[in-house]
C-alpha positions as a printed Julia matrix, in Angstrom:
400×3 Matrix{Float64}:
   0.01    0.06  -0.01
   3.12    2.24  -0.14
   1.8     5.65  -1.66
  -1.58    5.8   -0.17
  -2.22    8.58   2.21
  -1.95    8.07   5.91
  -5.15    9.33   6.52
  -7.01    6.87   4.17
  -5.5     4.11   6.05
  -6.48    5.5    9.37
 -10.24    5.68   8.06
  -9.81    2.14   6.19
 -13.4     0.18   7.2
 -11.34   -3.11   7.28
  -7.6    -2.44   8.21
  -7.52   -5.52  10.61
  -8.95   -9.08  11.1
 -11.72   -9.71  13.73
 -10.37  -11.92  16.27
 -11.67  -15.67  16.09
 -13.31  -16.97  19.68
 -10.55  -18.94  21.27
  -8.05  -17.56  18.89
  -5.0   -15.5   19.81
  -4.7   -11.74  18.71
  -2.32  -10.41  16.58
  -0.57   -7.79  18.39
   1.77   -4.81  16.87
   3.96   -3.16  19.68
   4.93    0.23  19.42
   8.67    0.6   21.17
  11.2    -2.21  21.32
  12.65   -1.13  24.55
  12.58   -3.48  27.4
   8.98   -2.91  28.19
   7.94   -3.5   24.38
  10.38   -6.39  23.92
   9.42   -8.29  27.26
   5.77   -8.09  26.42
   6.12   -9.22  23.05
   8.08  -11.93  24.27
   5.26  -13.44  26.77
   2.51  -12.89  24.05
   4.35  -14.85  21.61
   5.26  -17.37  23.8
   1.57  -17.85  24.63
   0.8   -18.09  20.97
   0.02  -14.95  19.71
   1.63  -13.66  16.39
   3.32  -10.54  17.32
   5.71   -7.64  15.63
   7.51   -5.26  17.56
   8.42   -1.51  15.86
  10.93    0.84  16.97
  11.96    4.15  15.27
  15.58    3.65  15.74
  17.98    0.56  17.06
  16.34   -2.03  19.41
  16.29   -0.75  23.14
  18.68    2.2   22.61
  16.6     4.77  24.68
  15.8     4.82  28.23
  16.19    0.89  28.57
  19.66    1.52  27.58
  20.53    4.59  29.53
  19.04    3.09  32.77
  21.23    2.05  35.67
  19.34   -1.08  36.11
  18.58   -0.71  39.97
  15.71   -2.96  41.0
  15.02   -0.71  44.39
  11.51   -1.16  45.54
  12.48   -0.54  49.06
  14.77    2.4   49.53
  12.63    4.32  46.57
   9.07    4.14  48.53
   8.22    7.46  49.61
   5.27    8.74  51.13
   2.18    9.38  49.19
   2.86    6.67  46.83
   1.82    3.53  48.86
  -0.21    2.32  45.26
   3.12    2.37  43.58
   5.17    0.59  46.27
   2.83   -2.36  46.08
   3.45   -2.41  42.18
   6.86   -1.95  42.83
   6.9    -4.41  45.58
   5.11   -6.95  43.15
   7.83   -6.43  40.24
  10.48   -7.15  43.03
   8.86  -10.35  44.07
   8.75  -11.24  40.4
  12.49  -10.38  39.34
  14.34  -13.68  40.53
  12.12  -15.69  38.49
  11.75  -13.56  35.67
  15.51  -13.24  35.29
  15.81  -16.87  35.13
  13.11  -17.15  32.45
  15.04  -14.59  30.46
  18.4   -16.21  30.77
  16.89  -19.66  30.02
  15.1   -18.44  26.79
  17.61  -16.34  25.52
  21.06  -18.65  26.7
  22.41  -14.96  27.59
  23.09  -13.36  31.09
  21.67  -10.39  32.29
  23.88   -9.66  35.05
  21.3    -9.95  37.8
  22.88   -9.18  41.24
  21.19  -10.08  44.88
  23.87   -8.19  47.21
  21.3    -5.68  48.21
  21.7    -1.95  48.34
  23.15    0.24  50.52
  22.09    3.91  51.29
  24.73    6.2   52.88
  24.71    9.69  54.68
  27.07   12.1   53.97
  26.21   14.66  56.85
  24.03   14.87  59.8
  21.09   16.53  57.77
  21.68   13.7   55.43
  21.02   11.19  58.2
  17.93   12.46  59.3
  16.47   12.33  56.33
  17.59    8.91  55.7
  16.3     7.88  59.12
  12.64    9.44  58.28
  12.51    7.29  55.09
  13.91    4.19  56.59
  11.22    4.67  59.36
   8.43    5.1   56.83
   9.78    2.09  54.55
  10.22   -0.14  57.52
   6.45    0.58  58.16
   5.82   -0.88  54.84
   7.26   -4.24  55.32
  10.66   -3.26  53.87
  13.6    -5.26  55.63
  16.16   -2.79  56.28
  19.1    -3.04  58.8
  21.28   -0.08  60.1
  24.97   -0.72  60.12
  27.56    0.9   62.29
  30.66    2.53  60.74
  32.86   -1.03  61.25
  29.98   -3.1   59.74
  29.6    -0.46  56.76
  33.47   -0.55  56.13
  33.61   -4.62  56.33
  30.97   -4.5   53.54
  32.6    -1.72  51.69
  36.29   -0.95  52.82
  36.58    1.66  49.96
  34.15    3.9   51.4
  34.77    7.18  53.09
  35.3     6.55  56.68
  33.08    8.35  59.44
  30.04    8.49  57.41
  27.05    9.46  58.93
  24.83    6.86  58.72
  24.29    3.56  56.64
  21.63    1.16  55.88
  21.35   -1.97  53.83
  18.33   -3.19  52.04
  19.16   -6.81  51.34
  16.17   -7.25  48.85
  17.09   -4.27  46.69
  18.76   -5.85  43.73
  20.33   -4.78  40.17
  20.27   -5.97  36.59
  22.63   -4.83  33.67
  20.21   -3.34  31.74
  22.64   -3.34  28.68
  22.47   -7.07  28.99
  18.94   -7.41  29.54
  17.88   -5.65  26.08
  19.89   -8.07  23.54
  18.67  -10.94  26.18
  15.11   -9.9   25.78
  15.33   -9.25  21.69
  16.8   -12.98  21.61
  13.94  -14.56  23.59
  11.36  -12.39  21.54
  13.06  -13.99  18.11
  13.08  -17.48  19.62
   9.73  -17.1   20.53
   8.5   -16.57  17.11
   8.02  -12.75  17.24
   8.86   -9.93  14.51
  11.37   -7.59  15.47
  11.5    -4.42  13.46
  14.2    -1.87  14.19
  14.33    1.63  12.22
  10.62    1.12  11.44
   9.1     4.12  12.78
   5.19    3.61  13.42
   3.68    6.75  11.61
   0.5     6.2   13.08
  -2.18    4.1   14.91
  -4.56    2.73  12.14
  -8.27    2.46  13.4
 -11.51    0.89  12.41
 -14.97    2.29  13.42
 -13.35    3.6   16.82
 -11.13    0.46  17.46
  -7.24    0.26  17.06
  -6.66   -2.17  13.98
  -3.2    -1.76  13.43
  -0.21    0.63  12.96
   0.87    2.34   9.79
   4.96    1.73   8.61
   6.47    3.17   6.0
   3.42    4.26   4.39
   1.67    0.42   4.8
  -0.94   -0.61   6.88
   0.06   -3.31   9.37
  -3.19   -5.17  10.75
  -3.45   -5.78  14.01
  -5.9    -6.78  16.86
  -4.34   -5.43  19.73
  -1.94   -2.4   19.6
   0.31   -1.62  22.84
   1.75    1.39  22.85
   5.34    1.47  24.83
   7.21    4.07  23.25
   8.6     5.7   26.42
   9.29    9.25  26.46
   7.5     9.31  22.69
   4.2     7.57  23.72
   2.16   11.06  23.98
   2.72   11.86  20.29
   1.72    9.16  18.28
  -0.56    9.95  15.21
  -3.82    8.33  14.79
  -4.59    8.19  18.73
  -7.1    11.21  19.6
  -5.85   14.1   21.5
  -7.76   12.98  24.3
  -7.05    9.34  24.42
  -3.11   10.01  24.36
  -1.05    9.23  27.56
   0.05   12.48  29.54
   3.67   11.38  29.13
   6.66   13.83  28.81
  10.44   13.28  28.57
  12.53   13.7   31.82
  16.37   13.89  31.26
  18.79   12.13  33.07
  22.66   12.58  32.75
  24.94    9.58  33.86
  28.42    8.38  33.35
  30.36    5.43  33.84
  34.17    4.69  35.02
  36.11    1.57  34.76
  37.26   -0.22  37.71
  39.37   -3.24  37.59
  36.7    -6.28  37.5
  39.04   -8.63  39.79
  39.16   -5.77  42.4
  36.49   -3.41  42.42
  36.02   -0.62  44.75
  32.4    -1.23  45.35
  30.57   -4.23  45.1
  26.86   -3.03  46.65
  24.69   -0.48  44.93
  25.05    2.61  46.82
  22.79    5.43  47.24
  24.92    8.45  48.48
  22.83   11.81  48.47
  22.48   13.34  45.44
  23.94   10.15  43.37
  23.91    6.35  43.12
  26.79    4.15  42.1
  26.3     1.14  40.61
  28.73   -1.22  40.24
  28.79   -3.99  37.03
  30.2    -7.72  36.51
  32.54   -6.52  34.03
  34.27   -3.62  36.21
  31.92   -0.87  35.05
  30.8     1.87  37.89
  27.57    3.58  36.54
  27.11    6.78  38.3
  23.52    8.5   38.01
  21.41   10.42  37.74
  20.21   14.08  37.01
  16.53   14.63  36.75
  15.6    17.53  34.65
  12.62   18.89  32.75
  14.22   19.76  29.63
  12.23   18.44  27.19
  13.79   16.11  24.21
  17.21   17.56  25.32
  19.98   14.66  25.48
  22.82   17.2   25.95
  25.17   16.2   28.35
  26.69   18.99  30.51
  29.47   19.63  32.74
  27.51   20.91  35.49
  25.58   17.86  35.41
  28.23   15.37  35.74
  30.11   17.63  38.11
  27.14   17.04  40.58
  27.21   13.46  40.21
  30.9    13.02  40.55
  31.06   15.42  43.62
  28.61   13.15  45.16
  29.89   10.03  44.29
  33.45   11.33  45.28
  32.09   12.19  48.93
  31.28    8.56  49.31
  33.52    6.74  47.54
  37.04    8.87  46.97
  38.93    6.28  45.05
  37.2     7.12  42.17
  39.19   10.13  41.49
  41.48    8.01  39.97
  39.39    5.74  37.6
  39.19    6.58  33.98
  35.5     8.09  32.57
  34.94    5.57  30.0
  31.23    6.84  28.82
  28.95    9.64  29.58
  25.35    9.84  28.38
  21.68   11.31  28.94
  18.58    9.64  28.83
  14.82   10.66  28.54
  12.53    8.88  31.24
   8.93    8.7   30.26
   7.26   10.44  33.05
   3.55   10.82  33.66
   1.52   13.53  35.23
   1.85   11.86  38.79
   5.31    9.84  37.78
   3.84    6.54  37.97
   3.33    4.16  35.05
   0.21    4.13  32.66
  -0.92    0.58  32.29
  -3.83   -1.63  30.66
  -6.68   -0.63  28.44
  -6.87    2.92  26.91
  -9.88    4.89  25.7
  -9.6     3.35  22.45
 -10.85   -0.28  22.12
  -7.68   -2.31  21.3
  -4.98    0.15  22.21
  -3.52   -1.1   25.59
  -0.88    1.09  27.23
   2.4     0.2   29.0
   4.03    3.32  29.2
   4.98    6.76  32.17
   7.1     4.28  34.14
   9.53    7.43  34.88
  12.61    6.27  37.05
  10.97    2.49  37.84
  11.15    1.01  34.32
  13.5    -1.64  34.53
  12.36   -2.36  38.32
   8.78   -2.48  37.07
   9.02   -4.63  33.96
   8.02   -8.12  35.19
   4.86   -6.5   36.9
   4.16   -4.28  33.33
   4.59   -7.19  31.4
   1.96   -9.31  33.68
  -0.35   -6.31  33.53
  -0.48   -6.15  29.74
  -0.05   -9.88  29.08
  -3.4   -10.28  31.53
  -5.26   -7.43  29.69
  -4.7    -8.77  26.83
  -5.13  -12.62  26.96
  -7.41  -12.52  29.86
  -9.39   -8.98  29.52
  -8.2    -8.58  33.1
  -5.94   -6.22  34.78
  -4.38   -7.48  37.9
  -5.56   -5.6   41.03
  -2.05   -4.28  42.16
  -2.04   -2.42  38.53
  -5.91   -1.16  38.66
  -4.53    2.38  40.25
  -2.32    2.68  37.08
  -5.23    2.71  34.59
  -5.25    6.07  32.28
  -8.67    6.75  33.48
  -7.16    7.91  37.12
  -6.58   11.23  35.35
  -9.91   12.03  34.32
 -11.15   10.9   37.89
  -8.19   13.65  39.43
  -9.63   16.02  36.86
 -13.49   15.61  37.52
 -12.87   15.75  41.4
 -11.01   19.13  41.11
 -14.02   20.63  39.32
């Protein structure tokens, strides 16, 4: 159909087949980040014909830029109890999910379970850490306060005399840059189609129902369309403006240093005031991340890197001898309340998986569970119910 105007394709009366009773639906997924890849893999494994499309290389946006922390406990904040429930569900799913991905792909994903340390550099930091830890403990997060000696026994290269420290044993990590190719391979082995550099120009509709996507001027029929385009999810043509998820880009600058893999300076994920440090099995030390409202700007700035290095150095002074091997900026998909947007949309046949902000990697197994449940069973898991898109409508109506 190359050459046919997109508008004609969007308004076609018969773009996609009507799902047969008992048949698995054909699914088109917009976005080949970890969410799109994992959802595609799970659906293909369940017998659905699946095609995943991305405007660029596979998994090279937020999924590549992330740090891979699985910190449901230490990230829990007052007023986000529903989000904590979803994060805790994802955290519980992660060990089994990691094993499944590695078995399905025969590739490692760098899942590590040493737990996470949070340290306070000053008395003010210590008071803030105490407040957060008390709140998190009330939610059932397992935390252990460490003496200075216990902290240095775990991480001897940390600066002596830090004001306070806590260990969260259930907050783990995964290497997101290993996870991306593993999910892509698992998807391919399950029979899913993966199309990079294939921008979805529009979502096609048939009598108000999503019926496929338009790629390179050609209609690609589908019974269900999944929108998992990260920070770009709020601007996909073909979806009525009022039905688009309210997602914006939130910039995060990061950098990587190179440690000796045989003698790393750090073995645990470390939260240190205004920065976090994530050690990798290959010796990389990831330091992140700024949180900036800069639109789609991905410029790496001296000020951004300086703030991260300063905070990291105050906790781990030995980093000043390490070479800088990479710096980058990624775009998190943030919603109005910085929580994910999951499940059915205002358009029949259009399912949402976006808006994860800082929790995209952590929430991955729960996102897959929510979207697969919506598509295969017509049911959104109870823990994901607070994250339907219609919550924004309810909030607006309550404010009137």
